[in-house]
Amino acid sequence: MGDGPRSGCLRLAMLEAHEALGKFMKDINPMNAVALFLVVGKLRPNSTTVLVGWTFVWFFLVSLLQLTLQPVPPAPGAEVGPAMASYFASLAVVLPIGLISWALPFAAWMRLLTTGEGNGLIPFRFGAEEFWALAVLLALFATYLVAMVVVTVIAMVLVSLVPLLAFLGIFVVPAVTVAVVYIGLRLTPAAALSAMTHRFAITATWQAMKGRIGSVLMAWLVVVAAMIAASIVMMALGLVIPSFNLQQEMMQMLTGGPRPGLAQLLPFAFVNMVLSLPVTLMGYSVTAYYAMAISGRDDDWMRAIAQAEAEAAAE
């Protein structure tokens, strides 16, 4: 008799968790997707705090390195051959740094957001999750480049054969832009799902995201709005405190002037990281949220996220 009420409460809690999970997987609230890192922060406060700290330090150092190694186009009057060789050599150094610097924190956040697993005191490593996330990013980027080259070549050939077709460019450019945005939205969780499953999940993502374009678009619009707000704040700070504005120094560097020194880069990189980190975490959250929503999982972590959202909505 004594176990009856407790058993009934347990069944009720399980039913509520399953109902919340079903709603979480079918009726996605874009704001819940954007705020996933906050929910996880409440469920895993220690792991989240450690990872936020490491992410801040990581991107701060990487931004300093990239600003220091920023490739500079050949200056007017310079010898084209050596100048271009130096430019492409700099690109060959900066691009891998950018890819690796993206993959390590991305995979660490995907582990935490999608599974609730902590990453330890040193969260960044290069394992299966990092490999698959990087592989999918490279595959999508290569496909995009090839597609753009093919479209450009076809357009140039058609215009050379029929010059009157040149006016179609006013329609082609918007159409291509819309297509790229649509494909990007539909493949939003591809890298996260690939990292979760340790396989190429591009096709699975494309199929599972059918019918979710509206909600994922709204989620990314929130992230873009936050990005714009952060940029406005950075610009305003730069007007008040000149050391927070490197626009003039960077323009001088790109036109053959001296590179900004470390003393100039440090305050800019620090403030920029303070403002951009929340936006970065919002982007991670959107990617992870949709990856979980289309994964078909029904485990303790998924139920914990769904239950936390239901409780927050009921408050």
GROMACS .gro file of C-alpha atoms in nm:
model
  315
    1MET     CA    1   0.000   0.000   0.000
    2GLY     CA    2   0.286   0.236   0.090
    3ASP     CA    3   0.435   0.211  -0.259
    4GLY     CA    4   0.111   0.306  -0.435
    5PRO     CA    5   0.132   0.687  -0.418
    6ARG     CA    6   0.503   0.688  -0.499
    7SER     CA    7   0.449   0.453  -0.792
    8GLY     CA    8   0.167   0.674  -0.918
    9CYS     CA    9   0.383   0.986  -0.890
   10LEU     CA   10   0.664   0.812  -1.077
   11ARG     CA   11   0.430   0.710  -1.359
   12LEU     CA   12   0.291   1.064  -1.376
   13ALA     CA   13   0.641   1.213  -1.391
   14MET     CA   14   0.740   0.969  -1.667
   15LEU     CA   15   0.424   1.051  -1.863
   16GLU     CA   16   0.487   1.424  -1.833
   17ALA     CA   17   0.848   1.377  -1.944
   18HIS     CA   18   0.741   1.175  -2.250
   19GLU     CA   19   0.474   1.432  -2.339
   20ALA     CA   20   0.729   1.712  -2.307
   21LEU     CA   21   0.976   1.515  -2.520
   22GLY     CA   22   0.717   1.459  -2.790
   23LYS     CA   23   0.639   1.830  -2.803
   24PHE     CA   24   1.010   1.914  -2.800
   25MET     CA   25   1.076   1.692  -3.103
   26LYS     CA   26   0.769   1.796  -3.307
   27ASP     CA   27   0.673   2.153  -3.218
   28ILE     CA   28   1.003   2.339  -3.195
   29ASN     CA   29   0.999   2.679  -3.034
   30PRO     CA   30   1.280   2.881  -3.200
   31MET     CA   31   1.353   3.065  -2.876
   32ASN     CA   32   1.406   2.732  -2.698
   33ALA     CA   33   1.659   2.640  -2.965
   34VAL     CA   34   1.847   2.968  -2.923
   35ALA     CA   35   1.849   2.941  -2.543
   36LEU     CA   36   1.953   2.575  -2.517
   37PHE     CA   37   2.292   2.665  -2.367
   38LEU     CA   38   2.113   2.841  -2.079
   39VAL     CA   39   1.902   2.532  -2.006
   40VAL     CA   40   2.209   2.311  -2.015
   41GLY     CA   41   2.384   2.561  -1.790
   42LYS     CA   42   2.120   2.497  -1.525
   43LEU     CA   43   2.134   2.118  -1.566
   44ARG     CA   44   2.516   2.097  -1.587
   45PRO     CA   45   2.643   2.418  -1.423
   46ASN     CA   46   3.000   2.306  -1.354
   47SER     CA   47   3.065   2.160  -1.699
   48THR     CA   48   2.908   2.465  -1.866
   49THR     CA   49   3.115   2.710  -1.660
   50VAL     CA   50   3.439   2.530  -1.742
   51LEU     CA   51   3.357   2.512  -2.111
   52VAL     CA   52   3.252   2.878  -2.130
   53GLY     CA   53   3.583   2.979  -1.974
   54TRP     CA   54   3.788   2.764  -2.209
   55THR     CA   55   3.589   2.881  -2.512
   56PHE     CA   56   3.650   3.245  -2.422
   57VAL     CA   57   4.024   3.193  -2.378
   58TRP     CA   58   4.047   2.977  -2.691
   59PHE     CA   59   3.875   3.219  -2.925
   60PHE     CA   60   4.052   3.517  -2.767
   61LEU     CA   61   4.393   3.364  -2.841
   62VAL     CA   62   4.287   3.243  -3.185
   63SER     CA   63   4.155   3.588  -3.278
   64LEU     CA   64   4.485   3.742  -3.171
   65LEU     CA   65   4.673   3.490  -3.383
   66GLN     CA   66   4.451   3.544  -3.686
   67LEU     CA   67   4.474   3.923  -3.658
   68THR     CA   68   4.851   3.893  -3.633
   69LEU     CA   69   4.871   3.662  -3.936
   70GLN     CA   70   4.599   3.837  -4.139
   71PRO     CA   71   4.694   3.795  -4.509
   72VAL     CA   72   4.757   4.125  -4.684
   73PRO     CA   73   4.678   4.158  -5.058
   74PRO     CA   74   4.965   4.275  -5.282
   75ALA     CA   75   5.019   4.650  -5.261
   76PRO     CA   76   4.992   4.857  -5.580
   77GLY     CA   77   5.324   4.860  -5.764
   78ALA     CA   78   5.456   4.546  -5.594
   79GLU     CA   79   5.595   4.259  -5.798
   80VAL     CA   80   5.294   4.041  -5.867
   81GLY     CA   81   5.464   3.700  -5.849
   82PRO     CA   82   5.639   3.725  -5.508
   83ALA     CA   83   5.354   3.931  -5.359
   84MET     CA   84   5.087   3.678  -5.459
   85ALA     CA   85   5.306   3.389  -5.340
   86SER     CA   86   5.339   3.555  -5.000
   87TYR     CA   87   4.964   3.623  -4.988
   88PHE     CA   88   4.866   3.264  -5.066
   89ALA     CA   89   5.129   3.133  -4.822
   90SER     CA   90   4.964   3.340  -4.549
   91LEU     CA   91   4.623   3.205  -4.649
   92ALA     CA   92   4.760   2.850  -4.631
   93VAL     CA   93   4.849   2.915  -4.267
   94VAL     CA   94   4.539   3.110  -4.161
   95LEU     CA   95   4.270   2.887  -4.315
   96PRO     CA   96   4.373   2.563  -4.134
   97ILE     CA   97   4.396   2.760  -3.811
   98GLY     CA   98   4.041   2.883  -3.866
   99LEU     CA   99   3.907   2.534  -3.941
  100ILE     CA  100   4.074   2.367  -3.644
  101SER     CA  101   3.987   2.653  -3.411
  102TRP     CA  102   3.623   2.608  -3.512
  103ALA     CA  103   3.612   2.227  -3.487
  104LEU     CA  104   3.752   2.182  -3.135
  105PRO     CA  105   3.512   2.406  -2.937
  106PHE     CA  106   3.222   2.315  -3.166
  107ALA     CA  107   3.258   1.944  -3.091
  108ALA     CA  108   3.307   2.009  -2.719
  109TRP     CA  109   2.985   2.210  -2.707
  110MET     CA  110   2.798   1.949  -2.911
  111ARG     CA  111   2.902   1.683  -2.659
  112LEU     CA  112   2.772   1.891  -2.371
  113LEU     CA  113   2.457   2.025  -2.537
  114THR     CA  114   2.341   1.704  -2.706
  115THR     CA  115   2.442   1.445  -2.444
  116GLY     CA  116   2.501   1.633  -2.119
  117GLU     CA  117   2.848   1.482  -2.095
  118GLY     CA  118   3.118   1.698  -1.942
  119ASN     CA  119   3.446   1.752  -2.121
  120GLY     CA  120   3.682   1.749  -1.822
  121LEU     CA  121   3.918   2.025  -1.715
  122ILE     CA  122   4.073   2.038  -2.064
  123PRO     CA  123   3.769   2.010  -2.291
  124PHE     CA  124   3.930   2.047  -2.633
  125ARG     CA  125   4.069   1.742  -2.809
  126PHE     CA  126   4.069   1.593  -3.157
  127GLY     CA  127   3.864   1.275  -3.161
  128ALA     CA  128   3.579   1.124  -3.359
  129GLU     CA  129   3.336   1.410  -3.298
  130GLU     CA  130   3.588   1.670  -3.413
  131PHE     CA  131   3.682   1.463  -3.718
  132TRP     CA  132   3.324   1.418  -3.839
  133ALA     CA  133   3.227   1.781  -3.776
  134LEU     CA  134   3.533   1.901  -3.968
  135ALA     CA  135   3.477   1.648  -4.247
  136VAL     CA  136   3.118   1.761  -4.299
  137LEU     CA  137   3.219   2.129  -4.294
  138LEU     CA  138   3.488   2.067  -4.557
  139ALA     CA  139   3.250   1.859  -4.771
  140LEU     CA  140   2.982   2.129  -4.765
  141PHE     CA  141   3.232   2.407  -4.831
  142ALA     CA  142   3.389   2.219  -5.123
  143THR     CA  143   3.044   2.145  -5.268
  144TYR     CA  144   2.950   2.511  -5.238
  145LEU     CA  145   3.269   2.624  -5.415
  146VAL     CA  146   3.224   2.373  -5.698
  147ALA     CA  147   2.859   2.470  -5.741
  148MET     CA  148   2.945   2.842  -5.755
  149VAL     CA  149   3.219   2.779  -6.013
  150VAL     CA  150   2.984   2.568  -6.228
  151VAL     CA  151   2.705   2.830  -6.210
  152THR     CA  152   2.951   3.109  -6.293
  153VAL     CA  153   3.099   2.922  -6.590
  154ILE     CA  154   2.756   2.834  -6.730
  155ALA     CA  155   2.642   3.195  -6.692
  156MET     CA  156   2.953   3.328  -6.866
  157VAL     CA  157   2.915   3.082  -7.156
  158LEU     CA  158   2.547   3.164  -7.203
  159VAL     CA  159   2.611   3.538  -7.195
  160SER     CA  160   2.897   3.504  -7.447
  161LEU     CA  161   2.666   3.311  -7.681
  162VAL     CA  162   2.355   3.526  -7.627
  163PRO     CA  163   2.451   3.871  -7.489
  164LEU     CA  164   2.086   3.960  -7.431
  165LEU     CA  165   2.079   3.704  -7.150
  166ALA     CA  166   2.299   3.933  -6.940
  167PHE     CA  167   1.991   4.113  -6.807
  168LEU     CA  168   1.884   3.785  -6.642
  169GLY     CA  169   2.155   3.847  -6.384
  170ILE     CA  170   1.915   4.067  -6.190
  171PHE     CA  171   1.701   3.755  -6.138
  172VAL     CA  172   1.975   3.491  -6.115
  173VAL     CA  173   2.169   3.651  -5.828
  174PRO     CA  174   1.867   3.675  -5.592
  175ALA     CA  175   1.756   3.324  -5.692
  176VAL     CA  176   2.100   3.178  -5.616
  177THR     CA  177   2.110   3.366  -5.284
  178VAL     CA  178   1.771   3.229  -5.182
  179ALA     CA  179   1.879   2.877  -5.283
  180VAL     CA  180   2.200   2.900  -5.078
  181VAL     CA  181   2.010   3.027  -4.773
  182TYR     CA  182   1.748   2.752  -4.807
  183ILE     CA  183   2.011   2.479  -4.834
  184GLY     CA  184   2.202   2.625  -4.540
  185LEU     CA  185   1.890   2.630  -4.324
  186ARG     CA  186   1.795   2.275  -4.415
  187LEU     CA  187   2.148   2.152  -4.336
  188THR     CA  188   2.178   2.350  -4.012
  189PRO     CA  189   2.230   2.044  -3.787
  190ALA     CA  190   2.436   1.838  -4.035
  191ALA     CA  191   2.772   1.891  -3.862
  192ALA     CA  192   2.624   1.837  -3.515
  193LEU     CA  193   2.435   1.522  -3.617
  194SER     CA  194   2.747   1.386  -3.789
  195ALA     CA  195   2.949   1.449  -3.473
  196MET     CA  196   2.680   1.275  -3.265
  197THR     CA  197   2.655   0.968  -3.490
  198HIS     CA  198   3.017   0.946  -3.618
  199ARG     CA  199   2.907   0.930  -3.982
  200PHE     CA  200   2.814   1.159  -4.269
  201ALA     CA  201   2.462   1.269  -4.183
  202ILE     CA  202   2.407   1.520  -4.464
  203THR     CA  203   2.140   1.313  -4.642
  204ALA     CA  204   1.969   1.221  -4.315
  205THR     CA  205   1.969   1.587  -4.210
  206TRP     CA  206   1.823   1.700  -4.542
  207GLN     CA  207   1.537   1.452  -4.516
  208ALA     CA  208   1.464   1.508  -4.147
  209MET     CA  209   1.462   1.888  -4.170
  210LYS     CA  210   1.178   1.888  -4.421
  211GLY     CA  211   0.899   2.102  -4.284
  212ARG     CA  212   1.119   2.272  -4.022
  213ILE     CA  213   1.255   2.557  -4.236
  214GLY     CA  214   1.023   2.817  -4.085
  215SER     CA  215   1.126   2.750  -3.726
  216VAL     CA  216   1.499   2.722  -3.798
  217LEU     CA  217   1.481   3.046  -3.999
  218MET     CA  218   1.324   3.223  -3.702
  219ALA     CA  219   1.593   3.083  -3.472
  220TRP     CA  220   1.874   3.208  -3.697
  221LEU     CA  221   1.705   3.548  -3.730
  222VAL     CA  222   1.727   3.580  -3.352
  223VAL     CA  223   2.099   3.492  -3.368
  224VAL     CA  224   2.155   3.743  -3.649
  225ALA     CA  225   1.972   4.012  -3.450
  226ALA     CA  226   2.198   3.941  -3.152
  227MET     CA  227   2.502   3.960  -3.382
  228ILE     CA  228   2.391   4.296  -3.518
  229ALA     CA  229   2.331   4.425  -3.165
  230ALA     CA  230   2.680   4.312  -3.059
  231SER     CA  231   2.831   4.485  -3.363
  232ILE     CA  232   2.647   4.809  -3.284
  233VAL     CA  233   2.771   4.799  -2.925
  234MET     CA  234   3.126   4.736  -3.048
  235MET     CA  235   3.104   5.029  -3.288
  236ALA     CA  236   2.966   5.256  -3.015
  237LEU     CA  237   3.245   5.155  -2.779
  238GLY     CA  238   3.496   5.223  -3.055
  239LEU     CA  239   3.366   5.578  -3.090
  240VAL     CA  240   3.404   5.639  -2.716
  241ILE     CA  241   3.725   5.440  -2.659
  242PRO     CA  242   3.951   5.449  -2.969
  243SER     CA  243   4.150   5.142  -2.858
  244PHE     CA  244   3.837   4.932  -2.915
  245ASN     CA  245   3.825   5.031  -3.283
  246LEU     CA  246   4.081   4.885  -3.523
  247GLN     CA  247   3.904   4.978  -3.846
  248GLN     CA  248   4.149   5.248  -3.946
  249GLU     CA  249   4.455   5.040  -3.854
  250MET     CA  250   4.325   4.737  -4.046
  251MET     CA  251   4.249   4.947  -4.355
  252GLN     CA  252   4.600   5.091  -4.341
  253MET     CA  253   4.745   4.742  -4.315
  254LEU     CA  254   4.542   4.618  -4.613
  255THR     CA  255   4.671   4.908  -4.822
  256GLY     CA  256   5.036   4.847  -4.743
  257GLY     CA  257   5.065   5.013  -4.401
  258PRO     CA  258   5.212   4.860  -4.083
  259ARG     CA  259   5.039   4.583  -3.894
  260PRO     CA  260   4.874   4.674  -3.562
  261GLY     CA  261   5.089   4.580  -3.265
  262LEU     CA  262   4.993   4.344  -2.984
  263ALA     CA  263   4.916   4.640  -2.755
  264GLN     CA  264   4.653   4.754  -3.007
  265LEU     CA  265   4.511   4.407  -3.068
  266LEU     CA  266   4.465   4.299  -2.705
  267PRO     CA  267   4.185   4.539  -2.595
  268PHE     CA  268   4.001   4.500  -2.925
  269ALA     CA  269   4.017   4.119  -2.917
  270PHE     CA  270   3.909   4.105  -2.551
  271VAL     CA  271   3.602   4.328  -2.588
  272ASN     CA  272   3.509   4.167  -2.919
  273MET     CA  273   3.518   3.824  -2.752
  274VAL     CA  274   3.303   3.942  -2.459
  275LEU     CA  275   3.037   4.062  -2.702
  276SER     CA  276   3.057   3.776  -2.953
  277LEU     CA  277   3.073   3.478  -2.715
  278PRO     CA  278   2.699   3.483  -2.629
  279VAL     CA  279   2.618   3.500  -3.001
  280THR     CA  280   2.849   3.204  -3.065
  281LEU     CA  281   2.678   3.001  -2.792
  282MET     CA  282   2.338   3.087  -2.939
  283GLY     CA  283   2.455   2.953  -3.276
  284TYR     CA  284   2.586   2.634  -3.115
  285SER     CA  285   2.252   2.594  -2.938
  286VAL     CA  286   2.049   2.620  -3.260
  287THR     CA  287   2.269   2.363  -3.431
  288ALA     CA  288   2.258   2.120  -3.138
  289TYR     CA  289   1.886   2.165  -3.074
  290TYR     CA  290   1.780   2.070  -3.424
  291ALA     CA  291   2.028   1.783  -3.430
  292MET     CA  292   1.860   1.642  -3.118
  293ALA     CA  293   1.512   1.709  -3.253
  294ILE     CA  294   1.572   1.506  -3.571
  295SER     CA  295   1.786   1.235  -3.411
  296GLY     CA  296   1.493   1.021  -3.295
  297ARG     CA  297   1.654   0.971  -2.955
  298ASP     CA  298   1.451   0.898  -2.645
  299ASP     CA  299   1.695   0.896  -2.355
  300ASP     CA  300   1.736   1.053  -2.013
  301TRP     CA  301   1.913   1.363  -2.145
  302MET     CA  302   1.648   1.434  -2.407
  303ARG     CA  303   1.377   1.397  -2.144
  304ALA     CA  304   1.568   1.621  -1.903
  305ILE     CA  305   1.590   1.900  -2.164
  306ALA     CA  306   1.223   1.864  -2.256
  307GLN     CA  307   1.117   1.862  -1.891
  308ALA     CA  308   1.328   2.170  -1.812
  309GLU     CA  309   1.165   2.354  -2.102
  310ALA     CA  310   0.818   2.252  -1.988
  311GLU     CA  311   0.888   2.370  -1.635
  312ALA     CA  312   1.026   2.702  -1.762
  313ALA     CA  313   0.717   2.755  -1.979
  314ALA     CA  314   0.489   2.680  -1.684
  315GLU     CA  315   0.653   2.940  -1.458
   0.00000   0.00000   0.00000
